[in-house]
mmCIF file of C-alpha atoms and ligand atoms in Angstrom:
data_model
loop_
_atom_site.group_PDB
_atom_site.id
_atom_site.type_symbol
_atom_site.label_atom_id
_atom_site.label_comp_id
_atom_site.label_asym_id
_atom_site.label_seq_id
_atom_site.Cartn_x
_atom_site.Cartn_y
_atom_site.Cartn_z
ATOM 1 C CA MET A 16 -75.576 17.626 24.306
ATOM 2 C CA SER A 17 -76.252 19.412 21.029
ATOM 3 C CA ILE A 18 -78.819 17.954 18.654
ATOM 4 C CA ASP A 19 -76.127 18.022 15.950
ATOM 5 C CA SER A 20 -74.701 14.881 17.588
ATOM 6 C CA LYS A 21 -77.913 13.114 16.480
ATOM 7 C CA LEU A 22 -76.825 13.365 12.832
ATOM 8 C CA ALA A 23 -74.247 10.864 11.573
ATOM 9 C CA THR A 24 -72.435 11.642 8.336
ATOM 10 C CA VAL A 25 -70.856 8.501 6.907
ATOM 11 C CA GLY A 26 -69.074 7.377 3.751
ATOM 12 C CA ALA A 27 -71.122 4.186 3.450
ATOM 13 C CA LEU A 28 -73.880 2.302 5.243
ATOM 14 C CA ASP A 29 -73.096 -0.472 7.672
ATOM 15 C CA ALA A 30 -75.002 -2.485 10.286
ATOM 16 C CA GLU A 31 -73.694 -0.322 13.099
ATOM 17 C CA VAL A 32 -74.986 2.994 11.771
ATOM 18 C CA LEU A 33 -78.341 1.492 10.713
ATOM 19 C CA THR A 34 -78.768 -0.078 14.168
ATOM 20 C CA ALA A 35 -77.948 3.235 15.840
ATOM 21 C CA LEU A 36 -80.493 5.012 13.615
ATOM 22 C CA PHE A 37 -83.251 2.508 14.412
ATOM 23 C CA ALA A 38 -82.348 2.769 18.111
ATOM 24 C CA GLY A 39 -82.592 6.581 18.086
ATOM 25 C CA THR A 40 -78.923 7.113 18.950
ATOM 26 C CA TYR A 41 -79.041 9.067 15.691
ATOM 27 C CA ILE A 42 -82.206 10.569 14.275
ATOM 28 C CA ALA A 43 -80.691 11.069 10.814
ATOM 29 C CA VAL A 44 -77.858 9.571 8.771
ATOM 30 C CA ARG A 45 -76.396 11.283 5.754
ATOM 31 C CA VAL A 46 -74.277 9.689 3.037
ATOM 32 C CA PRO A 47 -72.893 12.504 0.847
ATOM 33 C CA ASN A 48 -72.432 11.654 -2.844
ATOM 34 C CA PHE A 49 -74.326 8.408 -2.444
ATOM 35 C CA TYR A 50 -75.435 8.762 -6.068
ATOM 36 C CA ASP A 51 -73.085 10.578 -8.430
ATOM 37 C CA ALA A 52 -74.084 14.247 -8.860
ATOM 38 C CA GLN A 53 -73.724 14.071 -12.636
ATOM 39 C CA TYR A 54 -75.951 10.976 -12.799
ATOM 40 C CA CYS A 55 -78.486 12.934 -10.733
ATOM 41 C CA LYS A 56 -78.455 15.730 -13.310
ATOM 42 C CA ASN A 57 -78.907 13.243 -16.161
ATOM 43 C CA LEU A 58 -81.916 11.740 -14.407
ATOM 44 C CA VAL A 59 -83.836 14.814 -13.237
ATOM 45 C CA GLU A 60 -84.419 16.342 -16.646
ATOM 46 C CA PRO A 61 -86.489 13.458 -18.099
ATOM 47 C CA LEU A 62 -88.156 13.001 -14.714
ATOM 48 C CA TYR A 63 -89.235 16.645 -14.598
ATOM 49 C CA GLU A 64 -90.578 16.239 -18.099
ATOM 50 C CA LYS A 65 -92.471 13.083 -17.282
ATOM 51 C CA ILE A 66 -94.014 14.467 -14.109
ATOM 52 C CA ASP A 67 -94.895 17.760 -15.830
ATOM 53 C CA ASN A 68 -96.731 15.743 -18.477
ATOM 54 C CA ASP A 69 -98.749 13.243 -16.527
ATOM 55 C CA ALA A 70 -98.797 13.526 -12.748
ATOM 56 C CA ALA A 71 -101.790 14.601 -10.732
ATOM 57 C CA THR A 72 -101.200 17.942 -9.081
ATOM 58 C CA GLY A 73 -102.369 19.636 -5.913
ATOM 59 C CA GLY A 74 -100.962 17.382 -3.191
ATOM 60 C CA ILE A 75 -98.042 17.968 -0.882
ATOM 61 C CA TYR A 76 -95.744 16.890 -3.689
ATOM 62 C CA GLU A 77 -96.124 15.411 -7.166
ATOM 63 C CA SER A 78 -95.035 11.884 -7.809
ATOM 64 C CA ASP A 79 -94.614 9.416 -10.656
ATOM 65 C CA ILE A 80 -96.856 6.986 -8.806
ATOM 66 C CA ASP A 81 -98.918 7.096 -5.624
ATOM 67 C CA SER A 82 -97.386 6.322 -2.272
ATOM 68 C CA PHE A 83 -99.050 3.583 -0.241
ATOM 69 C CA TRP A 84 -100.416 6.225 2.097
ATOM 70 C CA ASN A 85 -102.448 7.688 -0.795
ATOM 71 C CA VAL A 86 -103.979 4.388 -1.923
ATOM 72 C CA MET A 87 -104.671 2.726 1.401
ATOM 73 C CA ASN A 88 -108.410 3.346 1.387
ATOM 74 C CA ASP A 89 -109.130 3.040 -2.329
ATOM 75 C CA GLU A 90 -109.226 -0.429 -3.837
ATOM 76 C CA ALA A 91 -108.760 0.611 -7.489
ATOM 77 C CA ARG A 92 -105.837 2.902 -6.669
ATOM 78 C CA ARG A 93 -104.286 0.222 -4.495
ATOM 79 C CA GLU A 94 -104.420 -2.227 -7.417
ATOM 80 C CA ARG A 95 -102.750 0.302 -9.700
ATOM 81 C CA TYR A 96 -100.119 0.971 -7.051
ATOM 82 C CA LEU A 97 -99.289 -2.738 -6.579
ATOM 83 C CA ASP A 98 -99.247 -3.313 -10.352
ATOM 84 C CA ALA A 99 -96.551 -0.614 -10.603
ATOM 85 C CA ALA A 100 -94.097 -2.382 -8.241
ATOM 86 C CA LEU A 101 -91.825 -3.894 -10.876
ATOM 87 C CA PRO A 102 -92.485 -1.484 -13.779
ATOM 88 C CA VAL A 103 -91.291 1.381 -11.560
ATOM 89 C CA GLN A 104 -87.987 -0.474 -10.989
ATOM 90 C CA HIS A 105 -87.602 -1.261 -14.687
ATOM 91 C CA ARG A 106 -88.309 2.301 -15.711
ATOM 92 C CA MET A 107 -85.787 3.745 -13.263
ATOM 93 C CA ARG A 108 -83.192 1.303 -14.584
ATOM 94 C CA ALA A 109 -83.917 2.272 -18.181
ATOM 95 C CA MET A 110 -83.783 5.989 -17.395
ATOM 96 C CA SER A 111 -80.505 5.666 -15.477
ATOM 97 C CA ALA A 112 -78.727 3.533 -18.080
ATOM 98 C CA PRO A 113 -75.828 3.165 -18.712
ATOM 99 C CA HIS A 114 -75.406 4.032 -15.010
ATOM 100 C CA PRO A 115 -76.954 2.071 -12.138
ATOM 101 C CA SER A 116 -80.425 2.975 -10.913
ATOM 102 C CA PRO A 117 -80.224 4.942 -7.642
ATOM 103 C CA VAL A 118 -82.971 2.694 -6.251
ATOM 104 C CA ASP A 119 -80.984 -0.466 -7.060
ATOM 105 C CA GLN A 120 -77.900 1.102 -5.533
ATOM 106 C CA LEU A 121 -79.833 1.837 -2.348
ATOM 107 C CA ARG A 122 -81.364 -1.616 -2.130
ATOM 108 C CA LEU A 123 -77.961 -3.250 -2.615
ATOM 109 C CA ALA A 124 -76.329 -0.995 -0.028
ATOM 110 C CA LEU A 125 -79.058 -1.958 2.485
ATOM 111 C CA ASP A 126 -78.788 -5.637 1.577
ATOM 112 C CA GLU A 127 -75.027 -5.640 2.034
ATOM 113 C CA ALA A 128 -75.098 -3.592 5.246
ATOM 114 C CA TRP A 129 -77.861 -5.374 7.160
ATOM 115 C CA PRO A 130 -77.215 -8.848 8.671
ATOM 116 C CA GLY A 131 -80.596 -10.140 7.415
ATOM 117 C CA GLY A 132 -80.292 -8.434 3.996
ATOM 118 C CA ALA A 133 -82.994 -6.317 2.324
ATOM 119 C CA THR A 134 -85.981 -7.023 0.111
ATOM 120 C CA LEU A 135 -89.167 -5.430 -1.202
ATOM 121 C CA MET A 136 -92.067 -5.223 1.240
ATOM 122 C CA THR A 137 -95.197 -7.168 0.321
ATOM 123 C CA MET A 138 -98.824 -6.296 0.887
ATOM 124 C CA ALA A 139 -101.455 -9.036 0.523
ATOM 125 C CA GLY A 140 -98.776 -11.262 -0.997
ATOM 126 C CA ARG A 141 -97.718 -8.742 -3.650
ATOM 127 C CA LYS A 142 -94.522 -6.758 -3.961
ATOM 128 C CA MET A 143 -94.761 -3.050 -3.207
ATOM 129 C CA PRO A 144 -93.204 -0.215 -5.238
ATOM 130 C CA PHE A 145 -90.035 1.270 -3.746
ATOM 131 C CA GLY A 146 -88.150 4.420 -4.705
ATOM 132 C CA ILE A 147 -90.833 6.656 -6.144
ATOM 133 C CA THR A 148 -89.821 10.068 -7.427
ATOM 134 C CA ARG A 149 -91.219 13.120 -5.710
ATOM 135 C CA LEU A 150 -91.199 16.625 -7.103
ATOM 136 C CA TRP A 151 -91.561 19.417 -4.556
ATOM 137 C CA ARG A 152 -92.331 22.754 -6.192
ATOM 138 C CA THR A 153 -91.945 26.273 -4.800
ATOM 139 C CA GLY A 154 -94.489 26.852 -2.038
ATOM 140 C CA LYS A 155 -94.745 23.185 -1.038
ATOM 141 C CA GLU A 156 -93.838 21.848 2.399
ATOM 142 C CA ALA A 157 -94.529 18.859 4.642
ATOM 143 C CA LEU A 158 -95.728 19.698 8.131
ATOM 144 C CA PRO A 159 -94.325 17.772 11.130
ATOM 145 C CA HIS A 160 -95.374 14.119 10.961
ATOM 146 C CA GLN A 161 -94.326 10.530 11.585
ATOM 147 C CA ASP A 162 -94.412 7.694 9.047
ATOM 148 C CA LEU A 163 -95.337 4.393 10.677
ATOM 149 C CA LEU A 164 -96.907 1.754 8.465
ATOM 150 C CA TRP A 165 -98.343 -0.265 11.359
ATOM 151 C CA ARG A 166 -100.155 2.833 12.603
ATOM 152 C CA GLU A 167 -101.444 3.823 9.177
ATOM 153 C CA VAL A 168 -102.899 0.461 8.093
ATOM 154 C CA GLY A 169 -103.126 -1.417 11.406
ATOM 155 C CA PRO A 170 -100.554 -4.028 12.430
ATOM 156 C CA ASP A 171 -102.646 -6.951 11.060
ATOM 157 C CA GLN A 172 -102.268 -5.611 7.489
ATOM 158 C CA VAL A 173 -98.470 -5.618 7.652
ATOM 159 C CA PRO A 174 -97.128 -9.097 6.800
ATOM 160 C CA VAL A 175 -94.231 -8.857 9.282
ATOM 161 C CA GLU A 176 -94.027 -7.249 12.663
ATOM 162 C CA LEU A 177 -91.965 -4.081 12.321
ATOM 163 C CA VAL A 178 -89.968 -2.691 15.206
ATOM 164 C CA GLY A 179 -88.787 0.434 13.413
ATOM 165 C CA GLN A 180 -89.106 2.455 10.214
ATOM 166 C CA LEU A 181 -86.803 4.752 8.270
ATOM 167 C CA GLY A 182 -87.563 7.313 5.587
ATOM 168 C CA VAL A 183 -84.902 7.189 2.875
ATOM 169 C CA ASN A 184 -84.393 9.910 0.300
ATOM 170 C CA ILE A 185 -81.847 10.408 -2.462
ATOM 171 C CA TYR A 186 -81.743 14.051 -3.550
ATOM 172 C CA LEU A 187 -81.581 14.321 -7.342
ATOM 173 C CA ASP A 188 -82.175 18.067 -7.211
ATOM 174 C CA THR A 189 -82.391 20.526 -4.319
ATOM 175 C CA ALA A 190 -84.299 23.758 -3.824
ATOM 176 C CA ASP A 191 -82.543 27.101 -4.340
ATOM 177 C CA GLU A 192 -84.073 28.275 -1.090
ATOM 178 C CA GLY A 193 -85.905 26.404 1.685
ATOM 179 C CA GLY A 194 -86.807 22.715 1.416
ATOM 180 C CA GLU A 195 -84.640 21.673 4.362
ATOM 181 C CA LEU A 196 -85.358 18.424 6.108
ATOM 182 C CA GLU A 197 -86.158 19.149 9.749
ATOM 183 C CA THR A 198 -86.340 16.499 12.432
ATOM 184 C CA TRP A 199 -87.013 16.487 16.153
ATOM 185 C CA ASP A 200 -85.829 14.039 18.753
ATOM 186 C CA ARG A 201 -89.404 13.288 19.727
ATOM 187 C CA TYR A 202 -91.082 9.896 19.389
ATOM 188 C CA ILE A 203 -94.835 10.256 19.712
ATOM 189 C CA THR A 204 -95.626 6.696 20.797
ATOM 190 C CA ASP A 205 -98.663 4.681 19.662
ATOM 191 C CA GLU A 206 -100.192 5.247 23.130
ATOM 192 C CA GLU A 207 -99.665 8.998 22.921
ATOM 193 C CA TYR A 208 -100.918 9.126 19.345
ATOM 194 C CA GLU A 209 -104.198 7.255 19.934
ATOM 195 C CA PRO A 210 -106.078 10.224 21.507
ATOM 196 C CA LEU A 211 -104.615 12.507 18.801
ATOM 197 C CA ARG A 212 -105.643 10.251 15.882
ATOM 198 C CA GLU A 213 -108.710 12.343 14.950
ATOM 199 C CA THR A 214 -106.786 15.612 15.131
ATOM 200 C CA TYR A 215 -103.824 14.319 13.088
ATOM 201 C CA PRO A 216 -105.050 11.683 10.618
ATOM 202 C CA GLY A 217 -102.082 9.682 9.354
ATOM 203 C CA SER A 218 -99.853 11.406 11.964
ATOM 204 C CA TYR A 219 -99.728 14.457 9.705
ATOM 205 C CA GLY A 220 -99.512 18.107 10.716
ATOM 206 C CA TYR A 221 -98.481 17.955 14.373
ATOM 207 C CA ALA A 222 -98.659 21.269 16.198
ATOM 208 C CA ARG A 223 -95.174 22.515 16.908
ATOM 209 C CA ASP A 224 -95.972 22.824 20.616
ATOM 210 C CA LEU A 225 -96.050 19.007 20.782
ATOM 211 C CA LEU A 226 -92.406 19.089 19.744
ATOM 212 C CA PRO A 227 -89.209 20.154 21.473
ATOM 213 C CA GLU A 228 -87.924 23.604 20.639
ATOM 214 C CA GLU A 229 -84.673 22.239 19.309
ATOM 215 C CA SER A 230 -84.654 20.581 15.887
ATOM 216 C CA LEU A 231 -82.059 19.226 13.522
ATOM 217 C CA LEU A 232 -82.098 21.084 10.223
ATOM 218 C CA ILE A 233 -80.453 19.451 7.208
ATOM 219 C CA SER A 234 -79.942 21.185 3.867
ATOM 220 C CA PRO A 235 -79.682 18.335 1.376
ATOM 221 C CA GLU A 236 -77.053 18.420 -1.383
ATOM 222 C CA VAL A 237 -77.459 16.817 -4.796
ATOM 223 C CA GLY A 238 -76.456 13.140 -4.581
ATOM 224 C CA ASP A 239 -77.030 12.840 -0.819
ATOM 225 C CA LEU A 240 -78.754 9.862 0.694
ATOM 226 C CA ILE A 241 -80.453 11.016 3.891
ATOM 227 C CA MET A 242 -82.185 8.509 6.126
ATOM 228 C CA VAL A 243 -84.395 9.544 9.052
ATOM 229 C CA ASN A 244 -85.942 7.520 11.822
ATOM 230 C CA THR A 245 -89.614 8.151 11.000
ATOM 231 C CA THR A 246 -90.781 7.335 14.540
ATOM 232 C CA ARG A 247 -89.379 10.818 15.199
ATOM 233 C CA ALA A 248 -91.452 13.793 14.085
ATOM 234 C CA HIS A 249 -89.973 15.350 10.938
ATOM 235 C CA ALA A 250 -90.949 17.914 8.319
ATOM 236 C CA VAL A 251 -89.890 19.450 5.034
ATOM 237 C CA ARG A 252 -89.534 23.219 5.345
ATOM 238 C CA LYS A 253 -91.373 25.255 2.748
ATOM 239 C CA ILE A 254 -89.589 25.566 -0.580
ATOM 240 C CA THR A 255 -89.261 29.305 -1.152
ATOM 241 C CA GLY A 256 -87.141 29.197 -4.316
ATOM 242 C CA GLY A 257 -86.667 26.590 -7.047
ATOM 243 C CA ARG A 258 -87.837 22.997 -6.749
ATOM 244 C CA ARG A 259 -86.468 19.747 -5.442
ATOM 245 C CA MET A 260 -86.645 16.154 -6.644
ATOM 246 C CA THR A 261 -86.144 13.075 -4.509
ATOM 247 C CA VAL A 262 -86.168 9.331 -4.927
ATOM 248 C CA SER A 263 -88.053 8.363 -1.827
ATOM 249 C CA GLY A 264 -89.034 5.324 0.199
ATOM 250 C CA PHE A 265 -89.379 3.655 3.559
ATOM 251 C CA VAL A 266 -87.414 0.864 5.167
ATOM 252 C CA GLY A 267 -88.949 -1.358 7.858
ATOM 253 C CA ASN A 268 -86.980 -3.239 10.491
ATOM 254 C CA ALA A 269 -88.389 -6.702 11.284
ATOM 255 C CA GLY A 270 -85.365 -7.745 13.382
ATOM 256 C CA THR A 271 -81.614 -8.017 12.763
ATOM 257 C CA ASP A 272 -81.830 -11.524 11.273
ATOM 258 C CA GLN A 273 -84.739 -10.551 8.975
ATOM 259 C CA PRO A 274 -84.455 -8.698 5.681
ATOM 260 C CA LEU A 275 -85.166 -4.980 5.829
ATOM 261 C CA ARG A 276 -88.483 -4.367 4.046
ATOM 262 C CA CYS A 277 -88.537 -1.599 1.415
ATOM 263 C CA TRP A 278 -91.589 0.230 0.040
ATOM 264 C CA SER A 279 -92.816 3.689 -0.870
HETATM 265 O O1 LIG B 19 -88.188 14.890 1.283
HETATM 266 C C1 LIG B 19 -87.660 14.845 2.382
HETATM 267 O O2 LIG B 19 -86.621 15.510 2.638
HETATM 268 C C2 LIG B 19 -88.245 13.994 3.492
HETATM 269 C C3 LIG B 19 -89.663 13.587 3.223
HETATM 270 C C4 LIG B 19 -90.271 12.738 4.304
HETATM 271 O O3 LIG B 19 -91.062 13.171 5.089
HETATM 272 C C5 LIG B 19 -89.912 11.307 4.411
HETATM 273 O O4 LIG B 19 -89.105 10.812 3.616
HETATM 274 O O5 LIG B 19 -90.443 10.623 5.318
HETATM 275 FE FE1 LIG B 20 -91.949 11.625 6.305
#
């Protein structure tokens, strides 16, 4: 069976496709035109300006605020991150007006699709930011990795037991060349990861020989929502021309009757 059958392209989210993505029946789900392409254009210009003016540089990508992964081990940065939870929503709403915020649209789509609804993830009783913007410039890439909150912070730090995690990205702008999302049908389990922990801190930078030869390569289009099962190794191919901008987050599954938990 070709790996292409592991990608579902759908007009809208529903419980069935989300369940199949968590289960690994699909490793990626794409919703073309999830956010209107013209609204994307209206949003990227001020976002580029803002990030050019005040973001820290030098990481894998540049962002309006830190991701949880960046602040995990730094108390002051973690405070700043948690303080930004609601301001980041308000700012995205203000910048998108008079159109809906892409982050709100995503949260509502998840809430309506999932039996248990959707809500913001909390950490130590506080709401977490969701839907941060990420700018990926020419030359940047993300090496093969997994994103699993329980592995990154330890299961006792996560307020609910998660049985799955998705990476969700809305593409406001895409690279002229490169910048594809690549994903493998390979779940490196917690047991397999444990002896590799020192070699790949935060699951980042897996050697390609750990992974199957065959991968699913997706070239995002402006306005796409692409969701990946982040238990599967995935990467962002090097951007070789232009730059790309995403609204990015994670979605945790705590069970069908529980709200999906959203954070970045
Ligand atoms: O920017 C992308 O295409 C995917 C980034 C990623 O690794 C993720 O969302 O987990
Ligand atoms: Fe990722």
